[in-house]
Amino acid sequence: MNRQSKLIGLLVIFIMTIWISSCASLRPATSIKNGNILNYKYIYITPTNSLTSSSGATFNGQYYSSSKTVNPSDVITGIISKEGLIRLPELKSELTEETLIVNYGESGRRNTGLGGYTIEVTIQFISAKTNSLVCSCTAEGQGSTEADDIRQAITRCLNELIQERN
């Protein structure tokens, strides 16, 4: 092998080592279950704001970027609606026995090396009648933008609850 081939081989090994070490795995999703969400028919999701995030790169002297937007309540609605629950636009006193209040929040960030990080979310399901915790879940997400992080974390979180109840 010539000197140039050895140098390229070492460079590839170096890059792969950095890439592998910077790809921290996500912590497992967790959940608390004090009741079964199948006992409910309706959900009311507390309003959330949309988040827009961007990523970009320079290629051949030209800068390219893309933006992504996520609204956590829309992602939650999509996943939960597939399970047969109906989203209410407002709390209705006559439906409190069958209604869950859904709260969403970002509950942490964790550095993963080389400027990367995960975003952790927690989602609570509260009985509209008793104001007690029926269940909750927590999960991390990591993508190319914060919007990707949040979407992935919500999906992992709710999948943890859905898998447990099926």
Short mmCIF file of C-alpha atoms in Angstrom, two decimals:
data_model
loop_
_atom_site.label_atom_id
_atom_site.label_comp_id
_atom_site.label_asym_id
_atom_site.label_seq_id
_atom_site.Cartn_x
_atom_site.Cartn_y
_atom_site.Cartn_z
CA MET A 1 0.00 0.00 0.00
CA ASN A 2 1.27 3.42 -0.84
CA ARG A 3 1.42 6.37 1.50
CA GLN A 4 -1.70 8.05 0.03
CA SER A 5 -3.83 4.91 0.53
CA LYS A 6 -2.68 4.63 4.14
CA LEU A 7 -3.52 8.29 4.75
CA ILE A 8 -7.01 7.87 3.25
CA GLY A 9 -7.57 4.73 5.34
CA LEU A 10 -6.56 6.52 8.53
CA LEU A 11 -8.78 9.48 7.65
CA VAL A 12 -11.78 7.18 7.09
CA ILE A 13 -11.17 5.43 10.42
CA PHE A 14 -10.86 8.80 12.18
CA ILE A 15 -14.10 10.14 10.66
CA MET A 16 -15.99 6.92 11.44
CA THR A 17 -14.75 6.99 15.04
CA ILE A 18 -15.97 10.56 15.53
CA TRP A 19 -19.29 9.81 13.82
CA ILE A 20 -19.96 6.69 15.90
CA SER A 21 -18.98 8.36 19.18
CA SER A 22 -21.25 11.34 18.48
CA CYS A 23 -24.31 9.17 17.84
CA ALA A 24 -25.53 8.60 21.37
CA SER A 25 -28.49 6.29 21.62
CA LEU A 26 -31.81 7.56 22.88
CA ARG A 27 -32.87 6.62 26.36
CA PRO A 28 -35.83 4.23 26.46
CA ALA A 29 -39.29 5.77 26.63
CA THR A 30 -40.97 5.41 30.02
CA SER A 31 -44.56 5.56 31.20
CA ILE A 32 -46.67 5.66 34.35
CA LYS A 33 -50.08 4.01 34.23
CA ASN A 34 -52.65 4.63 36.95
CA GLY A 35 -55.56 3.84 34.65
CA ASN A 36 -56.43 2.85 31.12
CA ILE A 37 -56.99 5.46 28.42
CA LEU A 38 -59.33 2.98 26.71
CA ASN A 39 -61.86 3.87 29.39
CA TYR A 40 -62.17 7.31 27.78
CA LYS A 41 -63.73 8.47 24.54
CA TYR A 42 -62.64 12.12 24.25
CA ILE A 43 -59.45 14.12 24.63
CA TYR A 44 -58.91 17.80 25.16
CA ILE A 45 -55.35 18.87 24.35
CA THR A 46 -54.06 22.02 25.98
CA PRO A 47 -52.97 24.38 23.18
CA THR A 48 -49.33 24.37 22.08
CA ASN A 49 -47.39 26.75 19.87
CA SER A 50 -45.75 25.76 16.61
CA LEU A 51 -41.98 25.58 16.49
CA THR A 52 -40.05 26.28 13.29
CA SER A 53 -36.44 25.21 13.05
CA SER A 54 -33.90 25.26 10.24
CA SER A 55 -30.82 23.40 9.16
CA GLY A 56 -28.34 24.26 6.45
CA ALA A 57 -25.08 23.38 4.78
CA THR A 58 -22.67 24.91 2.33
CA PHE A 59 -21.95 22.93 -0.81
CA ASN A 60 -19.57 24.19 -3.50
CA GLY A 61 -19.75 27.69 -2.04
CA GLN A 62 -23.56 27.76 -2.12
CA TYR A 63 -25.57 27.74 1.13
CA TYR A 64 -28.63 25.48 1.22
CA SER A 65 -31.16 25.45 4.04
CA SER A 66 -34.51 23.95 4.89
CA SER A 67 -37.11 24.79 7.52
CA LYS A 68 -39.42 22.44 9.38
CA THR A 69 -42.38 23.29 11.58
CA VAL A 70 -44.09 21.16 14.21
CA ASN A 71 -47.05 21.82 16.48
CA PRO A 72 -46.97 19.24 19.29
CA SER A 73 -50.75 19.20 19.75
CA ASP A 74 -51.20 18.33 16.05
CA VAL A 75 -48.77 15.41 16.32
CA ILE A 76 -50.46 14.17 19.50
CA THR A 77 -53.90 14.50 17.87
CA GLY A 78 -52.83 12.49 14.85
CA ILE A 79 -51.45 9.59 16.86
CA ILE A 80 -54.23 9.48 19.46
CA SER A 81 -57.01 9.83 16.86
CA LYS A 82 -55.75 6.67 15.16
CA GLU A 83 -56.53 4.92 18.45
CA GLY A 84 -60.17 6.00 18.28
CA LEU A 85 -60.19 8.89 20.72
CA ILE A 86 -62.00 12.07 19.63
CA ARG A 87 -60.41 15.50 20.11
CA LEU A 88 -62.71 18.12 21.61
CA PRO A 89 -62.11 21.79 20.75
CA GLU A 90 -63.10 22.74 24.32
CA LEU A 91 -63.88 21.00 27.59
CA LYS A 92 -67.58 20.14 27.91
CA SER A 93 -69.00 19.63 31.40
CA GLU A 94 -71.46 16.98 30.20
CA LEU A 95 -68.57 14.84 28.85
CA THR A 96 -66.10 15.10 31.76
CA GLU A 97 -66.48 11.43 32.76
CA GLU A 98 -65.34 10.33 29.31
CA THR A 99 -62.70 13.03 28.72
CA LEU A 100 -58.94 13.09 29.18
CA ILE A 101 -57.02 16.35 29.36
CA VAL A 102 -53.70 16.00 27.56
CA ASN A 103 -50.75 18.15 28.64
CA TYR A 104 -47.50 18.37 26.71
CA GLY A 105 -44.17 19.78 27.82
CA GLU A 106 -40.50 19.69 27.00
CA SER A 107 -38.88 18.15 30.04
CA GLY A 108 -35.19 18.20 29.22
CA ARG A 109 -32.23 18.31 26.88
CA ARG A 110 -29.18 16.10 26.86
CA ASN A 111 -25.89 16.77 25.07
CA THR A 112 -24.74 13.86 22.93
CA GLY A 113 -21.35 15.17 21.81
CA LEU A 114 -20.05 17.26 18.90
CA GLY A 115 -22.81 19.83 19.36
CA GLY A 116 -25.62 17.27 19.17
CA TYR A 117 -28.42 16.95 21.68
CA THR A 118 -31.71 15.24 22.35
CA ILE A 119 -34.98 16.86 23.41
CA GLU A 120 -37.10 15.07 25.99
CA VAL A 121 -40.88 15.49 26.18
CA THR A 122 -43.43 14.42 28.75
CA ILE A 123 -47.12 13.95 27.98
CA GLN A 124 -49.75 13.63 30.71
CA PHE A 125 -53.28 12.26 30.46
CA ILE A 126 -55.47 13.73 33.21
CA SER A 127 -59.06 12.75 34.05
CA ALA A 128 -61.30 15.74 33.34
CA LYS A 129 -63.65 14.55 36.09
CA THR A 130 -61.20 13.95 38.94
CA ASN A 131 -58.15 15.97 37.77
CA SER A 132 -56.00 12.95 38.63
CA LEU A 133 -53.19 11.47 36.55
CA VAL A 134 -54.43 8.56 34.44
CA CYS A 135 -51.08 8.00 32.73
CA SER A 136 -48.02 9.79 31.44
CA CYS A 137 -45.07 9.08 29.21
CA THR A 138 -41.61 10.52 28.66
CA ALA A 139 -39.26 10.05 25.71
CA GLU A 140 -36.35 11.65 23.87
CA GLY A 141 -36.02 12.52 20.22
CA GLN A 142 -33.04 13.42 18.05
CA GLY A 143 -33.20 14.50 14.43
CA SER A 144 -31.64 17.04 12.10
CA THR A 145 -33.72 19.93 13.56
CA GLU A 146 -35.53 20.71 16.81
CA ALA A 147 -38.83 20.11 14.99
CA ASP A 148 -37.60 16.59 14.11
CA ASP A 149 -36.49 16.05 17.72
CA ILE A 150 -39.91 16.98 19.08
CA ARG A 151 -41.87 14.95 16.51
CA GLN A 152 -39.73 11.87 17.17
CA ALA A 153 -39.95 12.27 20.96
CA ILE A 154 -43.77 12.60 20.88
CA THR A 155 -44.09 9.58 18.61
CA ARG A 156 -41.80 7.44 20.79
CA CYS A 157 -43.61 8.60 23.93
CA LEU A 158 -47.11 7.78 22.69
CA ASN A 159 -45.99 4.51 21.12
CA GLU A 160 -44.79 3.48 24.58
CA LEU A 161 -48.34 3.99 25.94
CA ILE A 162 -50.08 2.46 22.93
CA GLN A 163 -47.86 -0.65 22.92
CA GLU A 164 -48.46 -1.18 26.62
CA ARG A 165 -52.20 -1.03 26.30
CA ASN A 166 -52.48 -3.34 23.25
#
